[in-house]
Tab-separated table of C-alpha atoms in Angstrom:
chain	number	residue	atom	x	y	z
B	294	MET	CA	-14.456	-0.431	52.720
B	295	GLY	CA	-16.126	2.063	55.021
B	296	ARG	CA	-13.294	1.625	57.498
B	297	VAL	CA	-10.712	2.133	54.753
B	298	ALA	CA	-12.451	5.368	53.716
B	299	ARG	CA	-12.158	6.633	57.297
B	300	GLY	CA	-8.403	6.078	57.057
B	301	ASP	CA	-8.288	2.805	59.032
B	302	GLU	CA	-4.867	1.440	58.067
B	303	ALA	CA	-5.464	-1.978	59.626
B	304	ALA	CA	-8.592	-2.439	57.489
B	305	PHE	CA	-6.588	-1.492	54.416
B	306	THR	CA	-3.808	-3.965	55.297
B	307	GLU	CA	-6.455	-6.671	55.671
B	308	LEU	CA	-7.916	-5.762	52.262
B	309	VAL	CA	-4.480	-5.987	50.626
B	310	GLY	CA	-3.858	-9.330	52.347
B	311	ARG	CA	-7.099	-10.709	50.958
B	312	TYR	CA	-6.832	-9.487	47.362
B	313	GLY	CA	-3.123	-8.669	46.840
B	314	GLY	CA	-2.134	-12.055	45.434
B	315	ARG	CA	-4.897	-12.172	42.849
B	316	LEU	CA	-4.315	-8.556	41.809
B	317	LEU	CA	-0.627	-9.358	41.330
B	318	GLY	CA	-1.489	-12.458	39.333
B	319	VAL	CA	-3.626	-10.451	36.904
B	320	ALA	CA	-1.035	-7.663	36.623
B	321	ARG	CA	1.811	-10.098	36.012
B	322	ARG	CA	0.006	-11.913	33.212
B	323	LEU	CA	-0.767	-8.568	31.606
B	324	LEU	CA	2.562	-6.801	32.049
B	325	GLY	CA	4.982	-9.724	31.917
B	326	SER	CA	7.422	-9.066	34.721
B	327	ARG	CA	6.956	-9.337	38.461
B	328	ALA	CA	8.535	-5.907	39.033
B	329	ASP	CA	6.158	-4.136	36.622
B	330	ALA	CA	3.231	-6.011	38.163
B	331	GLU	CA	4.149	-4.960	41.701
B	332	ASP	CA	4.506	-1.375	40.551
B	333	ALA	CA	1.062	-1.445	38.879
B	334	VAL	CA	-0.620	-3.098	41.877
B	335	GLN	CA	0.925	-0.536	44.206
B	336	ARG	CA	-0.330	2.330	42.071
B	337	ALA	CA	-3.782	0.774	41.864
B	338	LEU	CA	-3.958	0.203	45.620
B	339	LEU	CA	-2.834	3.766	46.251
B	340	GLN	CA	-5.706	4.985	44.067
B	341	CYS	CA	-8.090	2.709	45.959
B	342	TYR	CA	-6.890	4.038	49.289
B	343	LEU	CA	-7.170	7.683	48.238
B	344	ALA	CA	-10.535	7.178	46.519
B	345	ALA	CA	-12.079	4.899	49.145
B	346	GLY	CA	-14.562	7.697	49.929
B	347	THR	CA	-16.094	7.418	46.448
B	348	TYR	CA	-16.611	3.648	46.783
B	349	ARG	CA	-20.284	2.712	46.457
B	350	ALA	CA	-21.735	-0.252	48.286
B	351	GLU	CA	-23.447	-1.519	45.101
B	352	TRP	CA	-20.015	-2.651	43.910
B	353	ALA	CA	-18.401	-5.894	45.038
B	354	VAL	CA	-15.052	-4.852	46.551
B	355	SER	CA	-13.161	-7.215	44.244
B	356	THR	CA	-14.921	-5.809	41.158
B	357	TRP	CA	-14.014	-2.292	42.215
B	358	LEU	CA	-10.370	-3.251	42.858
B	359	TYR	CA	-10.104	-5.062	39.521
B	360	ARG	CA	-11.564	-2.051	37.686
B	361	ILE	CA	-8.902	0.219	39.140
B	362	LEU	CA	-6.123	-2.298	38.558
B	363	THR	CA	-7.058	-2.983	34.937
B	364	ASN	CA	-7.272	0.780	34.315
B	365	VAL	CA	-3.651	1.082	35.480
B	366	CYS	CA	-2.470	-1.968	33.507
B	367	VAL	CA	-4.217	-0.982	30.282
B	368	ASP	CA	-2.584	2.431	30.415
B	369	GLU	CA	0.800	0.815	31.029
B	370	LEU	CA	0.247	-1.339	27.932
B	371	ARG	CA	-0.625	1.787	25.937
B	372	ARG	CA	2.684	3.354	26.898
B	373	ARG	CA	4.575	0.296	25.708
B	374	THR	CA	2.706	0.338	22.413
B	375	SER	CA	3.349	4.004	21.761
B	376	ARG	CA	7.058	3.570	22.540
B	377	SER	CA	7.656	0.692	20.175
B	378	GLY	CA	4.957	1.405	17.577
B	379	GLN	CA	3.498	-2.080	18.006
B	380	LEU	CA	2.452	-4.458	20.723
B	381	GLU	CA	5.482	-6.343	21.926
B	382	PRO	CA	5.436	-9.462	24.015
B	383	PRO	CA	6.981	-8.896	27.472
B	384	VAL	CA	10.763	-8.645	27.250
B	385	ARG	CA	11.808	-11.204	29.836
B	386	PRO	CA	9.470	-14.162	29.903
B	387	GLU	CA	9.112	-15.288	33.489
B	388	ALA	CA	6.661	-18.055	32.803
B	389	PRO	CA	7.665	-21.574	33.743
B	390	GLY	CA	8.990	-23.581	30.807
B	391	ARG	CA	5.844	-25.450	29.895
B	392	TYR	CA	3.901	-22.199	29.639
B	393	LEU	CA	6.470	-20.386	27.531
B	394	ASP	CA	4.603	-20.841	24.240
B	395	LEU	CA	1.355	-19.769	25.850
B	396	HIS	CA	3.101	-16.760	27.358
B	397	ARG	CA	4.393	-15.678	23.949
B	398	ALA	CA	1.026	-16.265	22.319
B	399	PHE	CA	-0.719	-14.244	25.045
B	400	GLY	CA	1.479	-11.248	24.224
B	401	ARG	CA	-0.051	-11.129	20.733
B	402	VAL	CA	-3.676	-10.971	21.858
B	403	PRO	CA	-5.215	-7.444	21.624
B	404	THR	CA	-5.314	-5.535	24.920
B	405	GLU	CA	-9.041	-5.745	25.677
B	406	ALA	CA	-9.235	-9.493	25.123
B	407	ARG	CA	-6.000	-9.975	27.074
B	408	VAL	CA	-7.422	-8.181	30.104
B	409	LEU	CA	-10.585	-10.267	30.026
B	410	LEU	CA	-8.681	-13.544	29.659
B	411	ALA	CA	-6.423	-12.726	32.619
B	412	LEU	CA	-9.360	-11.783	34.855
B	413	ARG	CA	-11.336	-14.819	33.789
B	414	TYR	CA	-8.573	-17.317	34.420
B	415	VAL	CA	-6.744	-15.858	37.425
B	416	ASP	CA	-9.858	-15.361	39.494
B	417	GLY	CA	-12.558	-17.288	37.631
B	418	LEU	CA	-14.763	-14.193	37.393
B	419	SER	CA	-18.192	-14.486	35.790
B	420	TYR	CA	-19.168	-12.844	32.490
B	421	GLY	CA	-21.270	-10.392	34.484
B	422	GLU	CA	-18.349	-9.360	36.676
B	423	LEU	CA	-16.046	-9.020	33.674
B	424	ALA	CA	-18.634	-6.820	31.964
B	425	ARG	CA	-18.874	-4.620	35.049
B	426	ILE	CA	-15.096	-4.319	35.449
B	427	ARG	CA	-14.479	-3.172	31.877
B	428	GLY	CA	-17.762	-1.279	31.452
B	429	ILE	CA	-18.918	-3.361	28.499
B	430	SER	CA	-21.862	-5.633	27.673
B	431	ILE	CA	-21.936	-9.337	28.495
B	432	ASN	CA	-22.158	-10.148	24.788
B	433	THR	CA	-18.993	-8.144	24.149
B	434	VAL	CA	-17.273	-10.041	26.980
B	435	LYS	CA	-18.220	-13.348	25.384
B	436	SER	CA	-17.118	-12.359	21.898
B	437	GLN	CA	-13.827	-10.862	23.137
B	438	LEU	CA	-13.025	-13.985	25.168
B	439	ALA	CA	-13.826	-16.232	22.220
B	440	ARG	CA	-11.685	-14.087	19.931
B	441	GLY	CA	-8.816	-14.065	22.418
B	442	LYS	CA	-8.905	-17.823	22.836
B	443	SER	CA	-9.036	-18.443	19.124
B	444	LEU	CA	-6.005	-16.156	18.642
B	445	LEU	CA	-4.162	-18.073	21.372
B	446	ARG	CA	-5.045	-21.359	19.730
B	447	THR	CA	-3.825	-20.196	16.336
B	448	ALA	CA	-0.597	-18.817	17.780
B	449	LEU	CA	0.090	-22.050	19.678
B	450	THR	CA	-0.548	-24.210	16.630
B	451	LYS	CA	1.772	-22.088	14.516
B	452	GLY	CA	4.410	-21.883	17.246
B	453	GLY	CA	4.442	-25.652	17.697
B	454	ALA	CA	4.700	-26.355	13.975
B	455	SER	CA	7.661	-24.089	13.313
F	600	MET	CA	1.770	-28.982	17.807
F	601	LYS	CA	-0.154	-27.986	20.942
F	602	THR	CA	-3.818	-27.547	21.590
F	603	LEU	CA	-5.257	-25.074	24.040
F	604	THR	CA	-7.102	-26.547	27.014
F	605	ASP	CA	-8.831	-24.918	29.970
F	606	ASP	CA	-6.451	-26.697	32.374
F	607	MET	CA	-3.519	-25.199	30.550
F	608	LEU	CA	-5.028	-21.733	30.859
F	609	LYS	CA	-5.779	-22.247	34.558
F	610	GLY	CA	-2.230	-23.432	35.199
F	611	TYR	CA	-0.739	-20.448	33.417
F	612	PHE	CA	-2.987	-17.972	35.212
F	613	GLN	CA	-2.294	-19.122	38.793
F	614	PRO	CA	-2.477	-16.219	41.254
F	615	ASP	CA	0.830	-14.919	42.598
F	616	ALA	CA	1.941	-15.060	46.205
F	617	GLU	CA	1.096	-11.853	48.008
F	618	PRO	CA	4.165	-9.909	49.140
F	619	GLY	CA	3.957	-8.987	52.814
F	620	GLU	CA	5.196	-5.427	52.424
F	621	LEU	CA	2.636	-4.294	49.852
F	622	ALA	CA	0.132	-2.598	52.194
F	623	ARG	CA	2.846	-0.777	54.140
F	624	GLN	CA	4.461	0.584	50.959
F	625	VAL	CA	1.133	1.868	49.686
F	626	LEU	CA	0.364	3.584	52.989
F	627	LEU	CA	3.773	5.294	52.941
F	628	ALA	CA	3.150	6.492	49.369
F	629	ALA	CA	-0.289	7.789	50.388
F	630	ARG	CA	1.241	9.941	53.115
F	631	ALA	CA	3.862	11.310	50.718
F	632	SER	CA	1.298	12.179	48.049
F	633	ALA	CA	-0.916	14.009	50.560
F	634	GLN	CA	1.967	16.355	51.338
F	635	GLU	CA	3.004	16.862	47.727
F	636	SER	CA	-0.171	17.755	45.832
F	637	GLY	CA	-1.072	21.286	44.886
F	638	LYS	CA	2.119	22.966	46.094
F	639	LEU	CA	3.502	24.145	42.761
F	640	LEU	CA	0.247	25.612	41.480
F	641	ASP	CA	-0.047	27.870	44.551
F	642	ARG	CA	3.253	29.494	43.602
F	643	LEU	CA	2.316	30.173	39.984
F	644	ALA	CA	1.127	33.469	38.534
F	645	ILE	CA	-0.480	33.491	35.092
F	646	GLN	CA	-0.809	36.313	32.593
F	647	ALA	CA	-2.891	36.424	29.412
F	648	THR	CA	-3.888	38.592	26.475
F	649	VAL	CA	-7.236	38.218	24.730
F	650	GLU	CA	-5.491	35.818	22.339
F	651	GLY	CA	-4.220	33.374	24.930
F	652	ILE	CA	-1.935	32.662	27.879
F	653	SER	CA	1.240	34.713	27.512
F	654	LEU	CA	3.249	34.080	30.686
F	655	ILE	CA	3.426	31.597	33.564
F	656	ARG	CA	5.979	32.278	36.279
F	657	ALA	CA	6.585	31.637	39.964
F	658	GLN	CA	6.586	35.360	40.785
F	659	ARG	CA	4.163	38.273	40.967
F	660	LEU	CA	2.745	39.282	37.579
F	661	GLU	CA	0.473	42.104	36.492
F	662	LYS	CA	-3.231	41.266	36.478
F	663	PRO	CA	-4.715	40.728	33.005
F	664	ALA	CA	-6.305	43.904	31.643
F	665	THR	CA	-9.502	42.648	30.058
F	666	ALA	CA	-12.337	40.374	31.154
F	667	GLY	CA	-11.598	37.991	28.276
F	668	ALA	CA	-7.987	37.626	29.364
F	669	ARG	CA	-9.068	37.069	32.978
F	670	ARG	CA	-11.364	34.275	31.859
F	671	LEU	CA	-8.445	32.640	30.033
F	672	VAL	CA	-6.304	32.864	33.184
F	673	GLU	CA	-9.049	31.159	35.183
F	674	ARG	CA	-9.342	28.450	32.562
F	675	ALA	CA	-5.572	27.893	32.543
F	676	ARG	CA	-5.518	27.636	36.327
F	677	GLU	CA	-8.284	25.060	36.265
F	678	GLU	CA	-6.569	23.014	33.548
F	679	LEU	CA	-3.244	23.162	35.385
F	680	TYR	CA	-4.944	22.044	38.600
F	681	GLU	CA	-6.384	19.003	36.831
F	682	TYR	CA	-3.059	18.331	35.133
F	683	PHE	CA	-1.177	18.281	38.463
F	684	GLN	CA	-3.860	15.975	39.865
F	685	GLY	CA	-3.279	13.483	37.039
F	686	LYS	CA	-6.733	14.212	35.622
F	687	ARG	CA	-5.765	15.972	32.407
F	688	ALA	CA	-3.670	14.758	29.480
F	689	PHE	CA	-3.927	17.823	27.206
F	690	PHE	CA	-4.392	21.600	27.400
F	691	SER	CA	-7.132	23.292	25.418
F	692	VAL	CA	-6.549	26.854	26.607
F	693	PRO	CA	-4.854	28.888	23.805
F	694	VAL	CA	-1.384	30.417	24.184
F	695	ASP	CA	-0.239	33.756	22.811
F	696	LEU	CA	3.349	33.565	21.545
F	697	SER	CA	3.121	36.685	19.335
F	698	GLU	CA	5.692	38.547	21.454
F	699	THR	CA	8.125	35.618	21.264
F	700	PRO	CA	11.085	35.925	18.821
F	701	ASP	CA	10.760	33.836	15.661
F	702	PHE	CA	13.465	31.247	16.460
F	703	GLN	CA	12.145	30.650	19.965
F	704	ARG	CA	8.573	30.360	18.720
F	705	ARG	CA	9.595	27.632	16.288
F	706	VAL	CA	11.392	25.793	19.104
F	707	LEU	CA	8.312	26.019	21.322
F	708	GLU	CA	6.022	24.855	18.536
F	709	ALA	CA	8.243	21.821	17.991
F	710	ALA	CA	8.159	21.041	21.725
F	711	ARG	CA	4.366	21.220	21.599
F	712	ARG	CA	4.335	18.366	19.117
F	713	ILE	CA	5.876	15.947	21.649
F	714	PRO	CA	2.985	13.743	22.772
F	715	PHE	CA	1.869	13.665	26.403
F	716	GLY	CA	3.973	11.272	28.467
F	717	GLU	CA	6.785	11.065	25.904
F	718	VAL	CA	10.226	12.706	25.787
F	719	ARG	CA	12.615	13.873	23.046
F	720	PRO	CA	16.264	15.010	23.106
F	721	TYR	CA	17.253	18.648	22.542
F	722	ALA	CA	18.856	17.489	19.264
F	723	TRP	CA	15.452	16.258	18.030
F	724	VAL	CA	13.989	19.738	18.496
F	725	ALA	CA	16.973	21.280	16.700
F	726	GLN	CA	16.498	18.862	13.806
F	727	THR	CA	12.741	19.440	13.657
F	728	ILE	CA	13.105	23.199	13.196
F	729	GLY	CA	15.792	22.705	10.543
F	730	HIS	CA	18.790	23.862	12.626
F	731	PRO	CA	20.414	20.551	13.585
F	732	ARG	CA	23.522	22.244	14.986
F	733	ALA	CA	21.691	24.768	17.144
F	734	VAL	CA	21.260	22.378	20.096
F	735	ARG	CA	22.549	24.867	22.659
F	736	ALA	CA	20.319	27.653	21.320
F	737	VAL	CA	17.374	25.280	21.527
F	738	GLY	CA	18.196	24.680	25.199
F	739	THR	CA	18.278	28.416	25.862
F	740	ALA	CA	14.997	28.994	23.998
F	741	LEU	CA	13.274	26.246	25.993
F	742	GLY	CA	14.746	27.572	29.239
F	743	ARG	CA	12.978	30.878	28.571
F	744	ASN	CA	9.671	29.204	27.683
F	745	PRO	CA	7.060	31.838	28.593
F	746	VAL	CA	4.297	29.260	29.083
F	747	PRO	CA	5.806	26.174	30.778
F	748	PHE	CA	3.543	23.092	31.268
F	749	ILE	CA	1.193	24.196	28.464
F	750	VAL	CA	4.125	24.214	26.039
F	751	PRO	CA	5.786	21.076	27.410
F	752	CYS	CA	9.462	22.061	27.496
F	753	HIS	CA	9.841	19.559	30.349
F	754	ARG	CA	9.533	16.747	27.776
F	755	VAL	CA	12.884	17.691	26.218
F	756	LEU	CA	15.898	15.873	27.696
F	757	GLN	CA	19.614	15.549	27.014
F	758	THR	CA	20.584	13.092	24.289
F	759	GLY	CA	22.118	10.648	26.782
F	760	GLY	CA	18.883	10.670	28.779
F	761	GLY	CA	20.117	13.236	31.342
F	762	ILE	CA	17.304	15.338	32.727
F	763	GLY	CA	18.713	18.721	31.610
F	764	GLY	CA	17.779	22.098	33.058
F	765	TYR	CA	14.340	23.414	33.943
F	766	LEU	CA	12.777	26.700	34.905
F	767	PHE	CA	11.470	25.253	38.178
F	768	GLY	CA	14.436	22.964	38.889
F	769	SER	CA	15.260	19.499	37.597
F	770	GLU	CA	13.420	17.820	40.467
F	771	THR	CA	10.152	19.401	39.314
F	772	LYS	CA	10.989	18.357	35.750
F	773	SER	CA	11.376	14.686	36.655
F	774	GLY	CA	8.298	14.989	38.883
F	775	LEU	CA	6.250	16.164	35.888
F	776	LEU	CA	7.547	13.329	33.723
F	777	ALA	CA	6.656	10.829	36.451
F	778	LEU	CA	3.198	12.387	36.691
F	779	GLU	CA	2.689	12.037	32.935
F	780	ARG	CA	3.824	8.423	33.061
F	781	THR	CA	0.973	7.607	35.428
F	782	THR	CA	-1.747	9.758	33.845
F	783	PRO	CA	-3.876	7.877	31.321
F	784	ILE	CA	-4.756	9.476	27.973
F	785	TYR	CA	-8.049	7.806	27.016
F	786	GLU	CA	-10.964	7.108	29.310
F	787	GLY	CA	-14.447	5.860	28.604
F	788	CYS	CA	-17.666	6.249	30.550
F	789	ALA	CA	-19.263	2.884	31.351
F	790	SER	CA	-22.780	4.352	31.284
F	791	THR	CA	-22.645	6.419	28.065
F	792	HIS	CA	-20.092	4.224	26.234
F	793	ILE	CA	-18.277	7.317	24.986
F	794	VAL	CA	-14.472	7.463	24.980
F	795	CYS	CA	-12.740	10.812	25.655
F	796	ARG	CA	-9.289	12.245	26.113
F	797	VAL	CA	-8.601	12.532	29.841
F	798	GLY	CA	-9.558	16.074	30.835
F	799	CYS	CA	-12.396	16.500	28.270
F	800	SER	CA	-14.977	18.996	29.520
F	801	SER	CA	-17.906	16.765	28.547
F	802	ALA	CA	-16.545	13.936	30.719
F	803	ARG	CA	-16.445	16.131	33.801
F	804	ARG	CA	-19.735	14.862	35.195
F	805	MET	CA	-18.667	11.241	34.863
F	806	ARG	CA	-18.892	9.350	38.148
F	807	PRO	CA	-15.490	8.002	39.227
F	808	ASP	CA	-16.773	4.442	39.281
F	809	ASN	CA	-17.823	4.739	35.631
F	810	ARG	CA	-14.251	5.430	34.533
F	811	VAL	CA	-12.686	2.834	32.225
F	812	VAL	CA	-9.208	3.434	30.806
F	813	PHE	CA	-8.389	2.356	27.245
F	814	ALA	CA	-5.050	1.885	25.521
F	815	SER	CA	-6.317	3.314	22.223
F	816	VAL	CA	-9.472	4.635	20.579
F	817	GLN	CA	-9.418	1.548	18.393
F	818	ASP	CA	-9.486	-0.699	21.479
F	819	ALA	CA	-12.421	1.278	22.856
F	820	ARG	CA	-14.278	0.925	19.558
F	821	SER	CA	-13.642	-2.825	19.535
F	822	VAL	CA	-15.704	-3.190	22.729
F	823	GLY	CA	-18.548	-0.912	21.669
F	824	TYR	CA	-17.452	2.617	22.702
F	825	ARG	CA	-17.686	5.599	20.366
F	826	PRO	CA	-15.310	8.582	20.314
F	827	CYS	CA	-16.450	11.841	21.936
F	828	LYS	CA	-17.441	14.600	19.525
F	829	VAL	CA	-16.145	17.351	21.800
F	830	CYS	CA	-12.542	16.266	22.450
F	831	LYS	CA	-12.172	14.067	19.322
F	832	PRO	CA	-9.810	11.496	20.842
F	833	SER	CA	-8.931	9.921	17.474
F	834	ARG	CA	-7.078	13.077	16.516
F	835	ALA	CA	-4.911	12.985	19.622
F	836	ALA	CA	-3.030	9.894	18.499
């Protein structure tokens, strides 16, 4: 990160190579489409590049990147909510067939729990890391994850029955 | 009927393939943004009365007469600076529209009600002030907006979605809308667990790595944050 802060473009390219795929994975699960995800990841990486000087060594690089990325994604979700008046599932589902129900169900989970679920399952982050990324307590992480999963379960059961 | 399993979740949440061009695109954008920032503000002159900001133009203006008015000009400049940096989602400095004709003032007040980051057609403004057929007059009134940015006339577009005219050119207008699309509205501090509107004075000392963006005050509350008493984010919605 120190090299990135000094404007070392090769170091930045290496950083993107290492984390880009996982950042995209999280953004795509949150925003639905690949195009929106790429846009969000680009904006997040731009912020990282410009703010590399404020990076503090006490942070794991991935935690810092995920914080910035989820900040961008959460705000993008806010904009969608304020446009339509309610949370809508992503317009064009791009999930493979067998995940379609899960994809729809995921769109109904409240934003905070959605973010935590995506981070937990795309990168297998620990409760501690999740807490750090969203600036919340470990207990809140646990309760949000449990709530999110139970909402998914309910939605899947209902979806399958109808 | 399906049951949720961890394997199912892991399968759904597989990471994506990393696109090769990503780093290069970001670096290009970084160079562009370094050239862009801060240019417009340097060109702006601001005038105020003791009541509030009365004129913002890209030309020489008389200096404000009183110390109170000068303080307001300083405050406006600071808020505009933060706004152009994407670090402010509302203006708290007062405006003085007392010299503005009645019809125009009503148009400007309607424009002020358009939330940050959103847009409305000229016809919406006309309807809001009770003159649904005065669309053209609304356009003229907005075009002469004495306090652009603070009264967000740039959020008013043509009905078909066309960008419409703007005091500083339509390129600046779409630039401002793009800026507002990428500026968050609510941010919390991870150490105090207080959620503010972006730009709140009490959040100024927040360290950048304590910044957590929320989609709504309700979301922030659901994970243990409480709304700031200074900027009252619940009222912004």
